Short mmCIF file of C-alpha atoms and ligand atoms in Angstrom, two decimals:
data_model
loop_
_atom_site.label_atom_id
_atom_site.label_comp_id
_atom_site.label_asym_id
_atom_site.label_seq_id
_atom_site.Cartn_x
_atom_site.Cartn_y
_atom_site.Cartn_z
CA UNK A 1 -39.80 -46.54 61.31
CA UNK A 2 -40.43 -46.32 57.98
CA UNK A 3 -43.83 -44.29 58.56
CA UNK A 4 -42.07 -41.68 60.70
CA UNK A 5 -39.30 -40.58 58.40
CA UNK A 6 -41.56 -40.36 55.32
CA UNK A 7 -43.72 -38.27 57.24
CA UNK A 8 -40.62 -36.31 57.74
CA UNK A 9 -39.51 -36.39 54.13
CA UNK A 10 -42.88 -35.39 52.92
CA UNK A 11 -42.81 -32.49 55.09
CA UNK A 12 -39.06 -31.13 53.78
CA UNK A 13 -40.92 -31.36 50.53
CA UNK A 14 -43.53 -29.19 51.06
CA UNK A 15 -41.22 -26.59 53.04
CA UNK A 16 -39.17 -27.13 49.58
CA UNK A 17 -42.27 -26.50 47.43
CA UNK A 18 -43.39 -23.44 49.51
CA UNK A 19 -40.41 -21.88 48.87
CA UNK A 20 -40.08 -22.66 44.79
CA UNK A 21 -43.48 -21.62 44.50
CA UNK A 22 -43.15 -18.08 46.70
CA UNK A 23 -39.87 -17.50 44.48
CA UNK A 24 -41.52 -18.02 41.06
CA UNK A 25 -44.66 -16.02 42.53
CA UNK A 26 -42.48 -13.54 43.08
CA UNK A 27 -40.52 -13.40 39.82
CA UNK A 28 -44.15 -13.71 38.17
CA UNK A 29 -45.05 -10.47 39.90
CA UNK A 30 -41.41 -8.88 38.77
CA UNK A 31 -41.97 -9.73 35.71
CA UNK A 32 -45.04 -8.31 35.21
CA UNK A 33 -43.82 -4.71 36.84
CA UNK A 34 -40.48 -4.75 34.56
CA UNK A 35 -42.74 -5.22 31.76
CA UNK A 36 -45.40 -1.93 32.69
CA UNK A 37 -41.36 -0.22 33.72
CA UNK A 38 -40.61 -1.21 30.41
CA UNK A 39 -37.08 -2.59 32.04
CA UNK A 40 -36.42 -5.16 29.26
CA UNK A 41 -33.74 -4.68 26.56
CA UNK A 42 -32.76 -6.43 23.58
CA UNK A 43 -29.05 -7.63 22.77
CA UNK A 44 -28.21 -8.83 19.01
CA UNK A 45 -25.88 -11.72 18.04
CA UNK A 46 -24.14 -11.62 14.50
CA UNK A 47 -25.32 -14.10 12.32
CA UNK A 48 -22.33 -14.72 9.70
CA UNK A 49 -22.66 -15.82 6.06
CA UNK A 50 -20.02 -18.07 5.37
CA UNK A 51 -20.16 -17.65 0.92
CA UNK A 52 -20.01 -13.97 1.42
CA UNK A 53 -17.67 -14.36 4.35
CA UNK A 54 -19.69 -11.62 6.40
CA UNK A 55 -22.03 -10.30 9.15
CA UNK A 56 -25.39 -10.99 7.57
CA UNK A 57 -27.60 -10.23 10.12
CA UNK A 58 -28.16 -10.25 13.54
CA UNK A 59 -30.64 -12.45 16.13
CA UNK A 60 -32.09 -10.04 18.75
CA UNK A 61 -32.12 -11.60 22.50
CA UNK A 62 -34.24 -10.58 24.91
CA UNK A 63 -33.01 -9.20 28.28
CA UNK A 64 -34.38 -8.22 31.53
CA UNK A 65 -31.99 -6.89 34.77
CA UNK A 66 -34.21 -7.32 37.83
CA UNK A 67 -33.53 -4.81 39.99
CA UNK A 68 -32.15 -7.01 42.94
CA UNK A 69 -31.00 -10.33 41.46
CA UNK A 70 -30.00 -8.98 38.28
CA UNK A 71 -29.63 -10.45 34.89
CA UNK A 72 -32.01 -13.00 34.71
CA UNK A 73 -31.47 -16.09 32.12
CA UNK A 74 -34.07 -15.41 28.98
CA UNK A 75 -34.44 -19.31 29.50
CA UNK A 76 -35.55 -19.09 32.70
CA UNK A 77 -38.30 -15.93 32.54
CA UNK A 78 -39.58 -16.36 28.70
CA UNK A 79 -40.78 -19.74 29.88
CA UNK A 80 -42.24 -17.93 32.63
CA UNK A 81 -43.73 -15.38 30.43
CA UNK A 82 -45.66 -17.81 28.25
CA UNK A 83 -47.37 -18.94 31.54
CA UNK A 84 -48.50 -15.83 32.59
CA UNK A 85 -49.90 -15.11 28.78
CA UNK A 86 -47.28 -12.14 29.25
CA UNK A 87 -45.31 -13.68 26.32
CA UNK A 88 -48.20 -11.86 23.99
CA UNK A 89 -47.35 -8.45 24.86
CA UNK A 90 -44.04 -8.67 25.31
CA UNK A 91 -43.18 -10.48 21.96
CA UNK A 92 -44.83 -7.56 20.11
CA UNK A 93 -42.42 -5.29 22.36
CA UNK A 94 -39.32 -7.92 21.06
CA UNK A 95 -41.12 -7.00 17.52
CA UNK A 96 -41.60 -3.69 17.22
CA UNK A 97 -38.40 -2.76 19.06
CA UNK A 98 -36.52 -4.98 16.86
CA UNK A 99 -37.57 -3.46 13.79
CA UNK A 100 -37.36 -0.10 14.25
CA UNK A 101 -33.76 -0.79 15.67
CA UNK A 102 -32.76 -2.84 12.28
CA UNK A 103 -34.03 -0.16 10.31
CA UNK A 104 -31.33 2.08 11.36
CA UNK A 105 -28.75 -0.84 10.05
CA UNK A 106 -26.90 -0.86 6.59
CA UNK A 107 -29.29 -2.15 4.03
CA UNK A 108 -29.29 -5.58 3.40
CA UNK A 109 -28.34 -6.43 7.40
CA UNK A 110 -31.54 -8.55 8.33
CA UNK A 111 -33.00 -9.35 11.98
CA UNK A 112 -33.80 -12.35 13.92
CA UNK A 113 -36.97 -12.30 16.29
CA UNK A 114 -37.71 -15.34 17.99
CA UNK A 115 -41.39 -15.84 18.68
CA UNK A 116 -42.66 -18.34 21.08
CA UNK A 117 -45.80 -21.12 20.87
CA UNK A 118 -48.00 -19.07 22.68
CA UNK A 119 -47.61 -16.16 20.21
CA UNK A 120 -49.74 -18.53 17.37
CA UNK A 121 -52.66 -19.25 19.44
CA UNK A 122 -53.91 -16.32 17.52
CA UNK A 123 -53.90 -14.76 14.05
CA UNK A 124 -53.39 -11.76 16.00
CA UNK A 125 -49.47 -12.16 15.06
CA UNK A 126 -50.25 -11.04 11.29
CA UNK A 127 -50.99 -8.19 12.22
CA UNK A 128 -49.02 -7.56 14.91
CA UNK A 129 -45.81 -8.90 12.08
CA UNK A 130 -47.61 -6.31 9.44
CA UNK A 131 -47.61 -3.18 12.11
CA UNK A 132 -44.33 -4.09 13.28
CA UNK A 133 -43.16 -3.67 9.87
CA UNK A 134 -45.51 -0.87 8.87
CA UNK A 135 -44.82 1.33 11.13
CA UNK A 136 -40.81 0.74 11.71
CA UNK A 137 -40.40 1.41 7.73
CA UNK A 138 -38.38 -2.25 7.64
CA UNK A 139 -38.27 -4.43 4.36
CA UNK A 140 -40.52 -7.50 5.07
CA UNK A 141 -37.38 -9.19 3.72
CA UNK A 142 -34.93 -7.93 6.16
CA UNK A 143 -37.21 -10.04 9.12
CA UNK A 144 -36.76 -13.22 9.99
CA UNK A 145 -38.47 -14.90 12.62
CA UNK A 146 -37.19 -18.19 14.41
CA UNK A 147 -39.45 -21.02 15.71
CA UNK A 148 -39.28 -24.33 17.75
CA UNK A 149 -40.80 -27.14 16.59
CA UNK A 150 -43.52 -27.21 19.29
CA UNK A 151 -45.14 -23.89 17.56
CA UNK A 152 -46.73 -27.29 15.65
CA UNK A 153 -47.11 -29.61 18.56
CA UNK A 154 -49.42 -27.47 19.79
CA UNK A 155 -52.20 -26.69 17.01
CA UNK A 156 -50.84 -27.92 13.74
CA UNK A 157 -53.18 -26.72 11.24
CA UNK A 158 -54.22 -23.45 12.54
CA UNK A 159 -50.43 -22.74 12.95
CA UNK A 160 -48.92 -23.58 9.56
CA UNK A 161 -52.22 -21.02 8.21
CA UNK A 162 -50.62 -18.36 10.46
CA UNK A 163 -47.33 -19.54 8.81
CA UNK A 164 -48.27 -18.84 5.52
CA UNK A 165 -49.83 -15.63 6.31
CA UNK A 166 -46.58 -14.51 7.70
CA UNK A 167 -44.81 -15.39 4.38
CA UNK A 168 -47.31 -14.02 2.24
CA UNK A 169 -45.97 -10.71 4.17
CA UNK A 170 -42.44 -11.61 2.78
CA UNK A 171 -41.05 -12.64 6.04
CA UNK A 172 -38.70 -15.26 6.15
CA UNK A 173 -39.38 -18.15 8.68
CA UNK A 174 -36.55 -19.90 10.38
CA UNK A 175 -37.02 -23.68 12.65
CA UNK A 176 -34.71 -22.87 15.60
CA UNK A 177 -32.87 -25.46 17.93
CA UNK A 178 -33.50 -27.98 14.89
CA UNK A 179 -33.50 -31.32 16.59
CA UNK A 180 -34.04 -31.09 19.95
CA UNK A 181 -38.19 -31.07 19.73
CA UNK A 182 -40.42 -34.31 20.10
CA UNK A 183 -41.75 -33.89 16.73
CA UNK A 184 -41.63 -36.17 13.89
CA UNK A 185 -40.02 -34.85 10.60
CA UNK A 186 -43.20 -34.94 9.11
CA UNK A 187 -44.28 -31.50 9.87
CA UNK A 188 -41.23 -30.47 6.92
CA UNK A 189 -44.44 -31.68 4.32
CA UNK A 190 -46.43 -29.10 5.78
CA UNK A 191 -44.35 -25.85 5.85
CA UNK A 192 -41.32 -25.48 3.89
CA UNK A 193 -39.38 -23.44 6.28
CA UNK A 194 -36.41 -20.58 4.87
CA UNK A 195 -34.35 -22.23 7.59
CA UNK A 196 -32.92 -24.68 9.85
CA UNK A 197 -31.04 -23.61 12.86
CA UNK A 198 -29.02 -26.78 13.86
CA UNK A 199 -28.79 -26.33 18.17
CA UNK A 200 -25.68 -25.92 19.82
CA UNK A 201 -25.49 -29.16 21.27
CA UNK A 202 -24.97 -30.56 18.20
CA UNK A 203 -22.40 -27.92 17.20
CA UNK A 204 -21.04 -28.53 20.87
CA UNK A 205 -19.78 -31.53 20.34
CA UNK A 206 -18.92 -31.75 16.10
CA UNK A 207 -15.40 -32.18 16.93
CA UNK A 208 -15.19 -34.70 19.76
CA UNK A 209 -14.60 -38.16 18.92
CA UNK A 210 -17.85 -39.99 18.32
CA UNK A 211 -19.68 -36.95 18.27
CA UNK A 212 -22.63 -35.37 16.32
CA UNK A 213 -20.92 -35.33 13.32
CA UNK A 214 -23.11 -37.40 11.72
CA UNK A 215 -26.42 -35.50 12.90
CA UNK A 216 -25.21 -32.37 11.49
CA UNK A 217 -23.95 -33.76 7.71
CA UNK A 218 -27.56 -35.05 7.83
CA UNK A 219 -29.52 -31.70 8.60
CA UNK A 220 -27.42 -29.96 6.24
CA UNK A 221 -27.86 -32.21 3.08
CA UNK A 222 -32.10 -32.75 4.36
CA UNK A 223 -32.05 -28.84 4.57
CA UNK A 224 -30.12 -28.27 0.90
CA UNK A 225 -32.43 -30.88 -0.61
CA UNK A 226 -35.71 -29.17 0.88
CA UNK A 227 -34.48 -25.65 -0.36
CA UNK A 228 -33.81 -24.55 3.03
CA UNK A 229 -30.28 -23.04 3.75
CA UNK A 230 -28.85 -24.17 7.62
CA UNK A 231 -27.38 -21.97 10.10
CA UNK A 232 -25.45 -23.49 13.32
CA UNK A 233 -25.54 -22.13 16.70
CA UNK A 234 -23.20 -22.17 19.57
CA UNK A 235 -19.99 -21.94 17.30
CA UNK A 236 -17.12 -21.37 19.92
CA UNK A 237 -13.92 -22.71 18.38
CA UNK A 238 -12.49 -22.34 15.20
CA UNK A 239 -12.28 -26.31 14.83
CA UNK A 240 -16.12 -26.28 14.94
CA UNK A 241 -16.06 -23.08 11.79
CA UNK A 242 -13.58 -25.35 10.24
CA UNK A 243 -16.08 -28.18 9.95
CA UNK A 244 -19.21 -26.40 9.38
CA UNK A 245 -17.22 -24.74 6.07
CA UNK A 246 -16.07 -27.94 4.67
CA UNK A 247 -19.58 -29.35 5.35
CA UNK A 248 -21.78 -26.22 3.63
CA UNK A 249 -23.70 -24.88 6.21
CA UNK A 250 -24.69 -21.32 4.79
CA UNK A 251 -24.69 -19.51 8.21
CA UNK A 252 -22.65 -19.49 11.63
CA UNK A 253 -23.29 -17.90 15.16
CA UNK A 254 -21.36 -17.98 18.21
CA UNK A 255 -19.03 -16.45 20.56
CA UNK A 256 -16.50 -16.89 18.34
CA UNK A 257 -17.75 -14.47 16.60
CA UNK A 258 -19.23 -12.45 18.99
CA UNK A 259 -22.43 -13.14 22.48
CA UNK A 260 -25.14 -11.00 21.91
CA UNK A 261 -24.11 -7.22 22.57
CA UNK A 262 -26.24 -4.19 22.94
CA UNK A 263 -27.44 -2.05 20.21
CA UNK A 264 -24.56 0.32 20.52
CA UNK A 265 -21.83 -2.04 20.02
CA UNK A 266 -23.20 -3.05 16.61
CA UNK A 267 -21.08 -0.27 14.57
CA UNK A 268 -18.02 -1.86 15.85
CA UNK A 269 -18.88 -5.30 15.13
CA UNK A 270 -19.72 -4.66 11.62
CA UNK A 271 -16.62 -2.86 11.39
CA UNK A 272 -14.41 -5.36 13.11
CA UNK A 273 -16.20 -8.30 10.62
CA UNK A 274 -17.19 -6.28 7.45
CA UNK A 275 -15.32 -2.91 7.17
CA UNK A 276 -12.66 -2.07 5.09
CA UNK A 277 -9.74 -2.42 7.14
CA UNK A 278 -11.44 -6.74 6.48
CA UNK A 279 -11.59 -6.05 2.95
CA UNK A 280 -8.43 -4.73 2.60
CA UNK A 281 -6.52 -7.62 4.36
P1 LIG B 1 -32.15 -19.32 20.98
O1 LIG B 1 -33.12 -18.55 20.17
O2 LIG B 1 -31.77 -20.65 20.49
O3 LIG B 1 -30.89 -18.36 21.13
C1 LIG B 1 -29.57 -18.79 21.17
C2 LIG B 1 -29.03 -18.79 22.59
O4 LIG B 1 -27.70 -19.29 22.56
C3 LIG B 1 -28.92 -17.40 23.21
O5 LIG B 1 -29.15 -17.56 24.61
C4 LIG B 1 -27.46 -17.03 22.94
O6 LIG B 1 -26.96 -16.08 23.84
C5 LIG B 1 -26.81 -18.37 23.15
N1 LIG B 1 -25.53 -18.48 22.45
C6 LIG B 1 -25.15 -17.86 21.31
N2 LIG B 1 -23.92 -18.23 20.95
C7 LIG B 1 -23.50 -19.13 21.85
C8 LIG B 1 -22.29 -19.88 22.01
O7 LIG B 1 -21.35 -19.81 21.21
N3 LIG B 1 -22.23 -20.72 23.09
C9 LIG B 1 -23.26 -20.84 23.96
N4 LIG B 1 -23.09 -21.68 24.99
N5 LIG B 1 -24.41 -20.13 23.86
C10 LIG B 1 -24.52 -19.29 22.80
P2 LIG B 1 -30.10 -16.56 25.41
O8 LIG B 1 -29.94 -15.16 24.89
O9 LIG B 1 -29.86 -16.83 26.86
O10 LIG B 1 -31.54 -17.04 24.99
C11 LIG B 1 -32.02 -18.32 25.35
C12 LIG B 1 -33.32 -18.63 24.67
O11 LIG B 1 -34.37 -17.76 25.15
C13 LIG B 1 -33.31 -18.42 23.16
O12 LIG B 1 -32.71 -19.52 22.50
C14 LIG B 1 -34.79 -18.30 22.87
O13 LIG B 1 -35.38 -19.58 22.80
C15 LIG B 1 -35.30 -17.59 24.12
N6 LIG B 1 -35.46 -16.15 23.81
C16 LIG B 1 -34.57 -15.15 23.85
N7 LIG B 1 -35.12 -13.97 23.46
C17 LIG B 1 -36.42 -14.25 23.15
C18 LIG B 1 -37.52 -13.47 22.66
O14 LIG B 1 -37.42 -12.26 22.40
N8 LIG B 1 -38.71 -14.10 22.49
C19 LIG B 1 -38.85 -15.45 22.73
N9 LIG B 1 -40.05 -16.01 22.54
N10 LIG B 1 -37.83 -16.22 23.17
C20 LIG B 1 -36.64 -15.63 23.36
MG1 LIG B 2 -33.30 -18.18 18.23
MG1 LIG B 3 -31.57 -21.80 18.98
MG1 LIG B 4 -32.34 -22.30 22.23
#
């Protein structure tokens, strides 16, 4: 008996298999056209600076409409992307495009590029930072890129020398989704990092009974003592800003404050957050 319906089972896998494999085959090729159509776009997040009680910047988020299933999750295709080796191109696009955008900004705004493992398999990324920058007329101060710990799972050395040749530019480097990596903390001795962005799972769950809590005090008072300032993700409620306030974390990002918008709807944000109908009141 047994014999018979494994047979069967094995062969509902493999129909399964066929099919996840055809689909990502076919996003793969998608992906690779919307990149030549240049069909990507980039959507930036507020970042808000809690002392100065103000938009201080914004994270840009890459986005790609596919032209039948439609917006497609960043988490789905970037991972996708770094397969493929498309990540390489397509980061400089993220790059370039979000300079020259942040540029346009009122001085002082900065912007957020996240940048993925597969970027640092090369020093390449110097120079792609440096023409970025070069060319778009930005302040090397006004960039900040984010990474994941697993930038130094994968080649430790070689990456914290791309590291420093991306400070020595007078970039400002950020650790995204702090906590949620397989690393050990001992990779803080070998960069000191602007930045720690505490994930929104923590954040998720600050103000639930028995939550994270704890977790987050702790990143914020490692980050202080290292010189790093902290930034939390995933803010929704005003509970959570409550918390984060009373706690010192330097920076907040969320929906309560905004989801990532296009370009265009920038001027009203900073309005809405730092004009002078805010200042007024
Ligand atoms: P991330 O860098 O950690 O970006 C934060 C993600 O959280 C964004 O998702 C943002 O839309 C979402 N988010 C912001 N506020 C909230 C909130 O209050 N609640 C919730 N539930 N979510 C919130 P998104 O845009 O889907 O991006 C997902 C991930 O894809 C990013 O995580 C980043 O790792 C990656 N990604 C996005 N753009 C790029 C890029 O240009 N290059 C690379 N390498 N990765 C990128
Ligand atoms: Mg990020
Ligand atoms: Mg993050
Ligand atoms: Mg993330």
């Amino acid at each position: 008996r047994a014999k018979g319906d494994g047979r069967g089972v094995y062969r509902f896998f493999e129909a399964e298999m066929d099919v996840r494999l055809q689909a990502r085959r076919s996003l793969e090729l998608d992906l690779r056209a919307a990149f030549e159509a240049e069909a990507f776009d980039l959507h930036y997040q507020p970042i808000y600076d809690l002392a100065q009680e103000r938009i201080c910047g914004f994270e840009a988020l890459l986005r790609w409409t596919h032209p039948t299933r439609g917006r497609v999750s960043p988490a789905e295709f970037v991972p996708l992307a770094e397969e493929i080796g498309l990540i390489v191109p397509l980061g400089e696009w993220v790059l370039r495009r979000a300079c020259r955008e942040a540029v346009g900004w009122p001085e002082g705004l900065k912007v957020a590029v996240n940048v993925s493992a597969a970027q640092f398999t090369s020093s390449a990324l110097i120079g792609t930072v440096k023409a970025a920058l070069a060319e778009s007329g930005l302040p090397a101060r006004r960039l900040e890129l984010e990474i994941t710990e697993s930038v130094l799972l994968v080649n430790g050395s070689a990456t914290v020398a791309i590291l420093h040749g991306l400070r020595d530019l007078g970039v400002r480097i950020a650790m995204d989704d702090f906590g949620t990596g397989y690393s050990s903390l001992s990779y803080l001795r070998s960069f000191p990092f602007d930045k720690m962005k505490v994930d929104q799972s923590f954040t998720r769950d600050l103000t639930v009974e028995q939550g994270s809590d704890f977790i987050v005090r702790a990143v914020v008072s490692l980050a202080a003592s290292l010189g790093m300032t902290t930034t939390a993700e995933g803010v929704e409620t005003p509970e959570q800003l409550a918390w984060l306030r009373e706690e010192g974390c330097d920076e907040v990002q969320g929906y309560l404050f905004s989801p990532p918008v296009p370009a265009s709807a920038l001027p009203a944000l900073l309005d809405l957050w730092n004009g002078r109908k805010r200042r007024a009141a």
